[in-house]
Short mmCIF file of C-alpha atoms and ligand atoms in Angstrom, two decimals:
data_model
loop_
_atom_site.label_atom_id
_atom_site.label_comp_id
_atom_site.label_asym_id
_atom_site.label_seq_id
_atom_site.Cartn_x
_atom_site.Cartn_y
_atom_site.Cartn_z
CA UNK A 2 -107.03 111.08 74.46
CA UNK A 3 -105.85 111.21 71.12
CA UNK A 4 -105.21 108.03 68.76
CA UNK A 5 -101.75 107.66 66.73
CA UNK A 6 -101.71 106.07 63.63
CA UNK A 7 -98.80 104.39 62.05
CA UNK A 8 -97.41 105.55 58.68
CA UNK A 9 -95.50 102.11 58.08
CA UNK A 10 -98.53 99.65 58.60
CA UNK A 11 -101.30 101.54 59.75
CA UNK A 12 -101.55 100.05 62.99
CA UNK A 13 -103.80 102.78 65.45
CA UNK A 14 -102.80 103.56 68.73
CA UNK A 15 -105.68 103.79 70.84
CA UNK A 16 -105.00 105.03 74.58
CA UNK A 17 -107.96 103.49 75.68
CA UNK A 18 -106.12 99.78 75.24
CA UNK A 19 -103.15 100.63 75.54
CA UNK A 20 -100.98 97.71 74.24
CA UNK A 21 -101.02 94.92 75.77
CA UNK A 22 -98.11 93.00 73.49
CA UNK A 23 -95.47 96.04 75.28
CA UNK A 24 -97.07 95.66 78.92
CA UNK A 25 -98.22 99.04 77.87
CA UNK A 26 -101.65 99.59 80.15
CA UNK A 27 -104.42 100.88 78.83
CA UNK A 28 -105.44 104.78 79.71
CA UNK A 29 -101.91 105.36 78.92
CA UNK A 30 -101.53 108.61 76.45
CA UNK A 31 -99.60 108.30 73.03
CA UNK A 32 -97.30 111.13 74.79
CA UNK A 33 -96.27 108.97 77.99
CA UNK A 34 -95.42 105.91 75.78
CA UNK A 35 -91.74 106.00 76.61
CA UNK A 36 -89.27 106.59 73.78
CA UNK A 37 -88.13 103.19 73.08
CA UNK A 38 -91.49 101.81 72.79
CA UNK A 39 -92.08 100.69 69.24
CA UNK A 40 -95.38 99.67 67.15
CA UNK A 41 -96.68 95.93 68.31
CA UNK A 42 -97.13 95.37 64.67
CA UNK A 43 -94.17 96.35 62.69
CA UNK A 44 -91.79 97.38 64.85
CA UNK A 45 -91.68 101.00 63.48
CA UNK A 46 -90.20 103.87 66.27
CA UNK A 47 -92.56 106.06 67.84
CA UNK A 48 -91.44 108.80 65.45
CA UNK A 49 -92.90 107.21 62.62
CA UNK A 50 -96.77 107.73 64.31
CA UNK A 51 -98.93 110.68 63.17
CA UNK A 52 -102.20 111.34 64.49
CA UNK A 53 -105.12 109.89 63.28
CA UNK A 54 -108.12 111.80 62.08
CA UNK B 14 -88.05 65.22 40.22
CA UNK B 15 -84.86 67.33 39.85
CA UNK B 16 -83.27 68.87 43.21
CA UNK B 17 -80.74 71.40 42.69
CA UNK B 18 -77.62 71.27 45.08
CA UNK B 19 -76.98 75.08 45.16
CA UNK B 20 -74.25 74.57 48.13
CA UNK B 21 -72.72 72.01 48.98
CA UNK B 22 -75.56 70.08 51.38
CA UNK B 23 -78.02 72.84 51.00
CA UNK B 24 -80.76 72.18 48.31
CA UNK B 25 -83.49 73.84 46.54
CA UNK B 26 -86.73 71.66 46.69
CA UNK B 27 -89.67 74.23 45.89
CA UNK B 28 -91.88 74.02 43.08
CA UNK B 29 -92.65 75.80 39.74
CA UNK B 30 -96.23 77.07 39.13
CA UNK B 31 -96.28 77.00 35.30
CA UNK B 32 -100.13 78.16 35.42
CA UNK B 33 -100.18 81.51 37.85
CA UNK B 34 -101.16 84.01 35.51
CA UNK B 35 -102.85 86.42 38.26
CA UNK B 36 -101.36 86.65 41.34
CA UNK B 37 -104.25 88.62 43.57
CA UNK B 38 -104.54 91.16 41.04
CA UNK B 39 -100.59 91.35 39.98
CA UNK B 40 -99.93 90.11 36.61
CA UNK B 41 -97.83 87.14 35.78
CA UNK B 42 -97.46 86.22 32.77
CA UNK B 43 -94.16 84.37 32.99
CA UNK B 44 -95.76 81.96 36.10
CA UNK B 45 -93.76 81.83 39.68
CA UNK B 46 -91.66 79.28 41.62
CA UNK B 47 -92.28 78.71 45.09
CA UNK B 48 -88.67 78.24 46.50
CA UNK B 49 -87.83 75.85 49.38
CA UNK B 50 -84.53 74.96 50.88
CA UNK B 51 -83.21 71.71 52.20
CA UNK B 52 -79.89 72.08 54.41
CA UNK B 53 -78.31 68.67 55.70
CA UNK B 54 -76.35 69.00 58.83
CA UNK B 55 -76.30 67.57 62.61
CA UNK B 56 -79.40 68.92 62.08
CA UNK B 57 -81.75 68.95 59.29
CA UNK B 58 -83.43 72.41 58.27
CA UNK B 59 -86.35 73.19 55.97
CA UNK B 60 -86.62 76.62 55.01
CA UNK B 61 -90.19 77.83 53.69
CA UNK B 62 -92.75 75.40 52.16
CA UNK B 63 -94.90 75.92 48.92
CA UNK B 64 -97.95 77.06 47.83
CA UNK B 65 -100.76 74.00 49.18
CA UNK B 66 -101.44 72.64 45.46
CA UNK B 67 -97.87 72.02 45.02
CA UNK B 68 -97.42 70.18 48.00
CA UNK B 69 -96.91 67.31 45.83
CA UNK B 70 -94.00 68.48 44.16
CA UNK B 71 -92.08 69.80 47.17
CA UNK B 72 -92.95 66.32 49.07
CA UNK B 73 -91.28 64.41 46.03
CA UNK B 74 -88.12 66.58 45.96
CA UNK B 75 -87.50 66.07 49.24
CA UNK B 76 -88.11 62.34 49.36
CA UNK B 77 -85.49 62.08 46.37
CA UNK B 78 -83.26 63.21 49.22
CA UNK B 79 -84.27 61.88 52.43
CA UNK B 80 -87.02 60.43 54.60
CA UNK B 81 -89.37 63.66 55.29
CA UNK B 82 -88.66 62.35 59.41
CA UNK B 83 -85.33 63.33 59.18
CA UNK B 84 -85.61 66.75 59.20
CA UNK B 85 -85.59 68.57 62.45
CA UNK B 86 -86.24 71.89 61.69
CA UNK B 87 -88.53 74.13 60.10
CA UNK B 88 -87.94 77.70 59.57
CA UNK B 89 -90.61 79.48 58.54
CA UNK B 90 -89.13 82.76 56.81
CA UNK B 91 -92.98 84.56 55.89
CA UNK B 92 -96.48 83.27 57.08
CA UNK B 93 -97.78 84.08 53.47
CA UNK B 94 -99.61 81.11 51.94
CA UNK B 95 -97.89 80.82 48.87
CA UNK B 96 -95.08 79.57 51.19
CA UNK B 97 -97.14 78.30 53.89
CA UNK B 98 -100.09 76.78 52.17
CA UNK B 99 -98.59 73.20 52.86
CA UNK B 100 -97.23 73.47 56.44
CA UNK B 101 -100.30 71.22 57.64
CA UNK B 102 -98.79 68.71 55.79
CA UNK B 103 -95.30 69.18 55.90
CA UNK B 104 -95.51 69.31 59.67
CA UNK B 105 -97.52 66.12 60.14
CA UNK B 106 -94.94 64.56 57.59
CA UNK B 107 -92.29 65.90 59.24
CA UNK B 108 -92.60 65.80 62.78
CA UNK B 109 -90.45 68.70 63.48
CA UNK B 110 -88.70 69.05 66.49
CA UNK B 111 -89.00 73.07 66.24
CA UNK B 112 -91.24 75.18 63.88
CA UNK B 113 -88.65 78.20 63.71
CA UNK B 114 -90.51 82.02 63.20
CA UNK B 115 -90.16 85.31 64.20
CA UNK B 116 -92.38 86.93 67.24
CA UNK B 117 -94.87 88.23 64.49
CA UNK B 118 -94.67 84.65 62.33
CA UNK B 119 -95.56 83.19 65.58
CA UNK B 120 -98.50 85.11 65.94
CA UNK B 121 -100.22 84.78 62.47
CA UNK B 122 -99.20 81.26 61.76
CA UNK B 123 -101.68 80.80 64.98
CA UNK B 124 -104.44 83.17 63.01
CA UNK B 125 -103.66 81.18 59.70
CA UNK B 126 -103.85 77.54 61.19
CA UNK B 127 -105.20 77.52 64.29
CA UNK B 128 -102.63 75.13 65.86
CA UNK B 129 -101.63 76.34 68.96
CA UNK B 130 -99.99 72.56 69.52
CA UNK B 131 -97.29 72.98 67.48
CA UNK B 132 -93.56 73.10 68.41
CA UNK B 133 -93.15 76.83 67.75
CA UNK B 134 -89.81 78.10 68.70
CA UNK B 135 -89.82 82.23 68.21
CA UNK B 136 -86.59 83.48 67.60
CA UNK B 137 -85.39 87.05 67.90
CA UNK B 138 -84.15 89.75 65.62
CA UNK B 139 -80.33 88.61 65.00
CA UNK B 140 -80.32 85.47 67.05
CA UNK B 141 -78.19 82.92 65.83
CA UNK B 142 -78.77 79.06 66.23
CA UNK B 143 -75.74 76.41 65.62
CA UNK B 144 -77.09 73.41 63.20
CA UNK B 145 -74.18 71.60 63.74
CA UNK B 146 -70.96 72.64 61.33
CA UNK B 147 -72.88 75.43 60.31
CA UNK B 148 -75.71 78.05 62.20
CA UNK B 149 -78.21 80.13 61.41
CA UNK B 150 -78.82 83.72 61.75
CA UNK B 151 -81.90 85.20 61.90
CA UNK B 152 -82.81 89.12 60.82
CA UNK B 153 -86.38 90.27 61.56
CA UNK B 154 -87.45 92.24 58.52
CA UNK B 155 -90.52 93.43 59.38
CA UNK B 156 -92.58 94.79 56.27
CA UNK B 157 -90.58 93.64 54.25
CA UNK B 158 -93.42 93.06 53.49
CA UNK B 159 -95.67 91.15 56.16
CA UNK B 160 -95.00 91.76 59.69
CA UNK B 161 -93.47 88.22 60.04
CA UNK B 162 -91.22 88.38 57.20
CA UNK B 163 -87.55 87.39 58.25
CA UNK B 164 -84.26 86.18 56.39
CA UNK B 165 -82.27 83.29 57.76
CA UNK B 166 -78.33 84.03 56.77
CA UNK B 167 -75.75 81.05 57.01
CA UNK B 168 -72.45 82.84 57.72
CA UNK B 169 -70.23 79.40 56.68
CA UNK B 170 -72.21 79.61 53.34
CA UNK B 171 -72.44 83.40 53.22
CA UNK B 172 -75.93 82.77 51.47
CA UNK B 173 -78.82 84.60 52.71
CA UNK B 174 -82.32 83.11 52.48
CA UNK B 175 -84.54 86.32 52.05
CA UNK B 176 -87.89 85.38 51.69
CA UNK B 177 -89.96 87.93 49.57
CA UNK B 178 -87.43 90.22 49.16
CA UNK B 179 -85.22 90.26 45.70
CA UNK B 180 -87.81 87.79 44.35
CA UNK B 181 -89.00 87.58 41.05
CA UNK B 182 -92.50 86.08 39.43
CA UNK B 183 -90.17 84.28 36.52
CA UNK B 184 -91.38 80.07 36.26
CA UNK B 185 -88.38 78.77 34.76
CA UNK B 186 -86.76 75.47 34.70
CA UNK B 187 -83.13 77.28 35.75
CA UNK B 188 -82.10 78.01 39.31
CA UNK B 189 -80.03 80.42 38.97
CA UNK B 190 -79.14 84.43 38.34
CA UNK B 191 -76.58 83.54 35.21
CA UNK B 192 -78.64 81.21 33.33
CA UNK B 193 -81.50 83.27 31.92
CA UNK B 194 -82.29 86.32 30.48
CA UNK B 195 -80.80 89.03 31.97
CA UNK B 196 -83.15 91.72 30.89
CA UNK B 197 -86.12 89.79 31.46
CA UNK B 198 -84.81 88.73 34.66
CA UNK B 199 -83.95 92.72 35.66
CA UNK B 200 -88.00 93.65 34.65
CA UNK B 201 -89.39 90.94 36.61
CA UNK B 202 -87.34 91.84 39.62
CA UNK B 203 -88.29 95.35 39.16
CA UNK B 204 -91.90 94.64 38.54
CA UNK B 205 -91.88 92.71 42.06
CA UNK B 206 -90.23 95.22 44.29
CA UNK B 207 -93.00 97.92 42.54
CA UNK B 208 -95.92 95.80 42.92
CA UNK B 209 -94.94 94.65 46.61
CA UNK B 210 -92.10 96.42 48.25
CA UNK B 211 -92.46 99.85 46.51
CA UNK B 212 -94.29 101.43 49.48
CA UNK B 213 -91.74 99.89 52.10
CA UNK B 214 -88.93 101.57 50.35
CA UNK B 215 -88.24 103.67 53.60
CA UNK B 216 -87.60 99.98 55.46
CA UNK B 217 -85.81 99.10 52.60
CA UNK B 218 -83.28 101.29 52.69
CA UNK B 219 -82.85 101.51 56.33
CA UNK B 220 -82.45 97.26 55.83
CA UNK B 221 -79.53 97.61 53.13
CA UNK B 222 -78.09 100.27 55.93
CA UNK B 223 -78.08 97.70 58.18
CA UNK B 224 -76.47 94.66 56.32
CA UNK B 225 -74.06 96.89 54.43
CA UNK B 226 -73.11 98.28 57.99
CA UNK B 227 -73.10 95.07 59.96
CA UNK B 228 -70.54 93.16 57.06
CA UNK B 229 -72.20 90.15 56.32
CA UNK B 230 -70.70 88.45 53.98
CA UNK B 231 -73.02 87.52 50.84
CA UNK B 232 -71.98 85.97 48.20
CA UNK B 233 -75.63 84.01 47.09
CA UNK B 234 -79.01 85.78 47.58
CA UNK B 235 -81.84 82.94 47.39
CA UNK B 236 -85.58 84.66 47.65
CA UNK B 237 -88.83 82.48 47.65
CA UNK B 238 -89.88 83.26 44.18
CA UNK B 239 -87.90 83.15 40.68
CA UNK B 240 -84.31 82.18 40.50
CA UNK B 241 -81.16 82.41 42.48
CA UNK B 242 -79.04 85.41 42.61
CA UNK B 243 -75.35 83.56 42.53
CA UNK B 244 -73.83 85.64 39.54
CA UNK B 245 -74.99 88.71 40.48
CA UNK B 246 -76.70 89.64 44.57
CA UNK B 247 -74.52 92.66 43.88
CA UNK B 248 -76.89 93.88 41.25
CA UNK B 249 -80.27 93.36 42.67
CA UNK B 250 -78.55 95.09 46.25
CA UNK B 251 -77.80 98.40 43.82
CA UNK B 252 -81.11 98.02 41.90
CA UNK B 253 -82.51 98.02 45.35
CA UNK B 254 -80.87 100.97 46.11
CA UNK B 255 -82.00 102.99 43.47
CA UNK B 256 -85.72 102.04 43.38
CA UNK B 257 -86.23 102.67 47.31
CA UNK B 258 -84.06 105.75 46.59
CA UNK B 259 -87.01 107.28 44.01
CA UNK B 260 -84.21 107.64 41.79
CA UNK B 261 -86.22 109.14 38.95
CA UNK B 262 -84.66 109.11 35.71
CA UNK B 263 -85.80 111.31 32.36
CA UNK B 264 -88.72 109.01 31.69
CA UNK B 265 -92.22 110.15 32.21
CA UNK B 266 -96.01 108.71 31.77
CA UNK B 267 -98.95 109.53 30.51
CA UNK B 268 -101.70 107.37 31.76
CA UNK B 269 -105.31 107.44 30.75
CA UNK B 270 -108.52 106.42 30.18
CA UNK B 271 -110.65 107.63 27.53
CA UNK B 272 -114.74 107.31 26.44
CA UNK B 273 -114.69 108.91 23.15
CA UNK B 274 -111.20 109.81 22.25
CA UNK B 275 -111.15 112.79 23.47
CA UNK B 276 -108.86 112.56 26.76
CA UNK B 277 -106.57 109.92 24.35
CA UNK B 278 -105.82 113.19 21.62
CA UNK B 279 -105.02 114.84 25.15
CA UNK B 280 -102.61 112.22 26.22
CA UNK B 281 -101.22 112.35 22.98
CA UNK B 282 -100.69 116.08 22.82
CA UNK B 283 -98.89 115.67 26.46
CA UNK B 284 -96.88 112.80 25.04
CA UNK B 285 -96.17 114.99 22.12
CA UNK B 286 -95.22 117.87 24.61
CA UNK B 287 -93.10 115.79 26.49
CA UNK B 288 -91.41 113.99 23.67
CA UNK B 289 -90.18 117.59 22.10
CA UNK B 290 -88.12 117.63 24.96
CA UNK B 291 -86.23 115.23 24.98
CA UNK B 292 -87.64 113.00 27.59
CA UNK B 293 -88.29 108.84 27.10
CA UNK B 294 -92.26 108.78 27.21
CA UNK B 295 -95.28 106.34 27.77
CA UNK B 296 -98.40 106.68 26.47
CA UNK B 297 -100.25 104.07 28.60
CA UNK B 298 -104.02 103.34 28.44
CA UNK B 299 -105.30 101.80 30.92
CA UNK B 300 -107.78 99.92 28.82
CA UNK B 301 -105.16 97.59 27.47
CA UNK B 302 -102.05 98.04 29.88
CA UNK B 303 -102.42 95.97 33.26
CA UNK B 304 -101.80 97.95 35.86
CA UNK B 305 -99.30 95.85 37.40
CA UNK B 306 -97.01 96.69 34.66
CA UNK B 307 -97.79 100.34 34.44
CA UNK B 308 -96.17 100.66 38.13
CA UNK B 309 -93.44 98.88 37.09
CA UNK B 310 -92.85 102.04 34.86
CA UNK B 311 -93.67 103.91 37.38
CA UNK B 312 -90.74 103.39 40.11
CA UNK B 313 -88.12 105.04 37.66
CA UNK B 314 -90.49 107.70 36.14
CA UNK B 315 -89.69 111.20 37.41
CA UNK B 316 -93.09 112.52 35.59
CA UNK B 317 -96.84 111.19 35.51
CA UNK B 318 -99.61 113.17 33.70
CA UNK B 319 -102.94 111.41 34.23
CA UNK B 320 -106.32 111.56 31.30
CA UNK B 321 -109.56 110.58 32.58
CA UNK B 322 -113.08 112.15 31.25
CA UNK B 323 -115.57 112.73 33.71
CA UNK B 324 -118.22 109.90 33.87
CA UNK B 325 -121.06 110.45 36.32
CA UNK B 326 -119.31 113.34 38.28
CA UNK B 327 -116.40 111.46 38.70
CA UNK B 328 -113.64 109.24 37.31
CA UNK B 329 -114.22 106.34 34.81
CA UNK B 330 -113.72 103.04 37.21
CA UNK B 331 -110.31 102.07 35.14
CA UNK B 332 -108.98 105.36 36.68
CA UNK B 333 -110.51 105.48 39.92
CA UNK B 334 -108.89 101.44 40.52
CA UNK B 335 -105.70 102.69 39.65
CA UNK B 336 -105.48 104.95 41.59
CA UNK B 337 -106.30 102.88 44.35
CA UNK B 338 -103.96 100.56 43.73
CA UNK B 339 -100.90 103.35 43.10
CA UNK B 340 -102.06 105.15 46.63
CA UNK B 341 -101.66 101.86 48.32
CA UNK B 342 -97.85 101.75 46.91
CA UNK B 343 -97.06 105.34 48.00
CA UNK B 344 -95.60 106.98 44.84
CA UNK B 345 -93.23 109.77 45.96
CA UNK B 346 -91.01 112.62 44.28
CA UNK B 347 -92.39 112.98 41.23
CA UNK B 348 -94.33 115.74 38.68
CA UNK B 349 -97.98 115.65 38.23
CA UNK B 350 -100.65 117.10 35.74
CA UNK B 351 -104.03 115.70 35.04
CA UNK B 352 -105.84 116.40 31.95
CA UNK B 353 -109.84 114.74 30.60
CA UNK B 354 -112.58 115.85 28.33
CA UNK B 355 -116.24 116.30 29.93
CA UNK B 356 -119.35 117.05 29.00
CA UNK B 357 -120.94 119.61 31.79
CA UNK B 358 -119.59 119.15 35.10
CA UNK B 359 -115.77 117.99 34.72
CA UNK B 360 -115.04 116.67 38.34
CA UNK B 361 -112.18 114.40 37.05
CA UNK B 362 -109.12 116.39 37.27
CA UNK B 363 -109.98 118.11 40.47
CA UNK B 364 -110.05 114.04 41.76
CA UNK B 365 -106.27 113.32 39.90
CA UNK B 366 -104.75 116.52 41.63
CA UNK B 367 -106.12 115.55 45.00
CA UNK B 368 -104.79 112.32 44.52
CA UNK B 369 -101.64 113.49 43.60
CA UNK B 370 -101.46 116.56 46.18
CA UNK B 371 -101.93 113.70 48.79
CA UNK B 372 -98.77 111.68 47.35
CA UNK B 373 -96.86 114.99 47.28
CA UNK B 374 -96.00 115.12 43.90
CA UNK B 375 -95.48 118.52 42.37
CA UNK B 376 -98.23 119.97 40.07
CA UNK B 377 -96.35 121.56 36.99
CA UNK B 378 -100.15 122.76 35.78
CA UNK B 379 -103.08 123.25 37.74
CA UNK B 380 -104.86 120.89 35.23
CA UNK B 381 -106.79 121.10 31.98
CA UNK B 382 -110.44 119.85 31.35
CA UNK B 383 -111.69 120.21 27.94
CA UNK B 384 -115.25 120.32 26.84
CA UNK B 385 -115.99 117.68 24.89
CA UNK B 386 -114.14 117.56 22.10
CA UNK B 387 -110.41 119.44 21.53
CA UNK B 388 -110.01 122.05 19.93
CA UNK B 389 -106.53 122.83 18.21
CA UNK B 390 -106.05 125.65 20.62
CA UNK B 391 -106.72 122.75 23.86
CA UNK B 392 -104.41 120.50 22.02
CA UNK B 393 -101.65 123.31 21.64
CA UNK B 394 -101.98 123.87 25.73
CA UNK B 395 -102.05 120.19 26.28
CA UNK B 396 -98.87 119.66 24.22
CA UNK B 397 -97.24 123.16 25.92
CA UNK B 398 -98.15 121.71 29.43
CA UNK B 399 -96.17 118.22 28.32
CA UNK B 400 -93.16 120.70 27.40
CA UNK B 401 -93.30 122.64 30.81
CA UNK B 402 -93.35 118.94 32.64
CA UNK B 403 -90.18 117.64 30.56
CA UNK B 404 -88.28 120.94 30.99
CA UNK B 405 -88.81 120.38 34.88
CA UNK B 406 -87.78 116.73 34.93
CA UNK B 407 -84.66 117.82 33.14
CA UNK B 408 -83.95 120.42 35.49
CA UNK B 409 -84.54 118.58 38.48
CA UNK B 410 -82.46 115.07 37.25
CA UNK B 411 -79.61 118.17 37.16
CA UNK B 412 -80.18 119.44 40.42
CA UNK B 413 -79.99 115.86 41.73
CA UNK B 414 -76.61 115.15 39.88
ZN1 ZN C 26 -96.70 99.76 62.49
#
């Protein structure tokens, strides 16, 4: 599964952890984050997440 | 040592840092305050500390006021040690009866002090607390610029606390907006918001959406560094505007390095170029200019022509570290060309254009390398390649009006 990167901070989004701050489990894809989820570090909108090379 | 009543029960106690002259790599020349706020009510509020070897001075301001026990709160606005550096102390002076952060301020005051023990008490993203005849609001403004970075607004005062933001590195015996230099105050502002909020502009905007939209009431700004915006939080809102706006005006650089002259009769040809048009130039070399100051030129610059030679297949270090340092900022919506003399391989411009291509600025030329030494005929391109950049800043500044 594919990690996200965020353009505000540069917090990565690995699947594999998920994120634990959102009660987000891990093995969950970047796609099946739901909308409203936001990054644990800065708060940025899921929009705002490219993927990371 | 002076305290400075700047509402009525609501003092400034921080300290002045006369010495700073480098502030992790950002020039400052004019030395820094470290700005903390004392607000008497039912209860007692601290906002921010200072940097630790000024505990001393903040500990002595306050004590001109009070007994350091009799304050009940501390809200800590940004985690960053220049305004934390002291909390140890404070807090075993104090005894607070809550440590007041954000979710995130939470979090890294644990990874800055290890003191899980202390009264934390996390508030959320426009919570409001009552101190007694007057409350607090909190707004999260995250990035702006540490994850944990929040204001604390008193609506009764309409003065907003904002941390980092609207600060200024300015170490002056004044408080306030209206009693110093205004155009030294405008460059230092400036020369803050490009050195550390330049690359948040996107949250910055979005921010003075927010506030504008939810009518708070302002009529004092007070940031953590420099002096107190009383006369005039109206102008550093707008100058905030513009900057995170890239609101490029007809101004454009021309920063280099050089070995033997060669890349500087470039940059002057480009200046040259530039200048026949009609456009406010820089000639900047990076040998003498810090580069702290060269971004503050760069926020309102709609043009930037970097000279480098080639040294060992690639850029000289001066050039390569600035570049660095702008990438980190995230220049946007501006013209490019890159120019530099070389001997036999000439990898130096190809490395300014990728830079550049990466920030998406648009190339006016694909570049110019000259061998060696210039001849009249390179200097004639360089100074035709100048003209070609100023003609498109002036047609794009009319576009945009
Ligand atoms: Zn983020």
């Amino acid at each position: 599964m594919k990690q996200y990167r965020c353009t505000v901070c540069g917090y990565v989004y690995d699947p594999k952890n998920g994120d634990p701050d959102n009660e987000i489990k891990p093995g969950t894809s970047f796609e099946d984050l739901p909308d409203d989820w936001t990054c644990p570090i800065c708060g940025a909108s899921k929009d705002q997440f490219e993927p990371a090379e | 040592m002076q305290v400075y009543e700047i509402k009525k029960d609501i003092y400034w106690v921080g300290a002045v840092d006369w010495l700073v002259r480098d502030f992790h790599g950002y020039s400052t020349y004019k030395g820094t305050t470290y700005n903390a706020f004392l607000m008497f009510d039912e209860k007692n509020v601290l906002f921010d500390t200072v940097k630790h070897n000024l505990c001393s001075d903040l500990v002595h301001r306050i004590r001109t006021l009070t007994d350091p026990e009799k304050i009940d709160y501390i809200v800590v606005n940004h985690v960053e040690m220049d305004h934390t550096g002291c909390l140890p102390e404070i807090v075993e002076l104090v005894k607070p009866e809550k440590i007041i952060c954000s979710k995130m301020g939470h979090k890294n005051l644990l990874a800055h002090f290890h003191r899980p023990d202390w009264p934390y008490h996390v508030v959320e993203n426009g919570e409001t607390i009552s101190v007694g005849k007057r409350s607090i609001t909190f707004i999260e403004t995250r990035m702006l610029h540490w994850p944990d970075s929040m204001f604390s607004y008193i609506p009764e005062e309409k003065l907003l606390i904002s941390s980092d933001a609207f600060g200024q590195h300015l170490g002056t015996s004044e408080r306030f907006d209206d009693e110093v230099d205004e155009s030294e105050l405008m460059y230092q502002a400036k020369k803050y918001y490009a050195n550390i909020l330049y690359l948040y502009s996107p949250q910055v905007r979005k921010l003075l959406k927010s506030v504008a939209e939810a009518g708070l009431e302002i009529d004092m700004i007070a940031p953590d560094h420099g002096v107190i915006w009383r006369k005039g939080p109206d102008k550093i809102l707008k100058a905030y505007e513009d900057w995170s706006h890239h609101r490029g005006t007809k101004k454009a650089l021309v920063i280099y390095d050089t070995m033997w002259h060669s890349t500087e009769m470039m940059a002057k040809a480009v200046a040259d170029g530039l200048e026949s048009t009609g456009i406010s130039v820089k000639l900047l070399d990076l040998a003498v200019n810090h580069r702290s100051e060269i971004v503050t030129d760069v926020i309102d610059a709609k043009g930037i022509c970097l000279g480098c030679p080639t040294l060992n297949n690639g850029l000289l270090p001066r050039m390569a570290g600035f570049l660095m340092y702008l990438r980190g900022l995230r220049p946007a919506q501006k013209f490019g060309f890159a120019f530099g003399s070389y001997g036999w391989s000439g990898e130096a411009v190809k490395h300014m254009n990728k830079a550049m291509e990466e920030w998406k600025f648009e190339l006016v030329h694909e570049g110019i390398k000259v061998k060696y030494v210039p001849t009249h005929d390179d200097l004639k391109r360089c100074k035709e390649a100048g003209q070609l950049m100023g003609k498109k800043i002036i047609e794009a500044l009319e576009d945009q009006a």
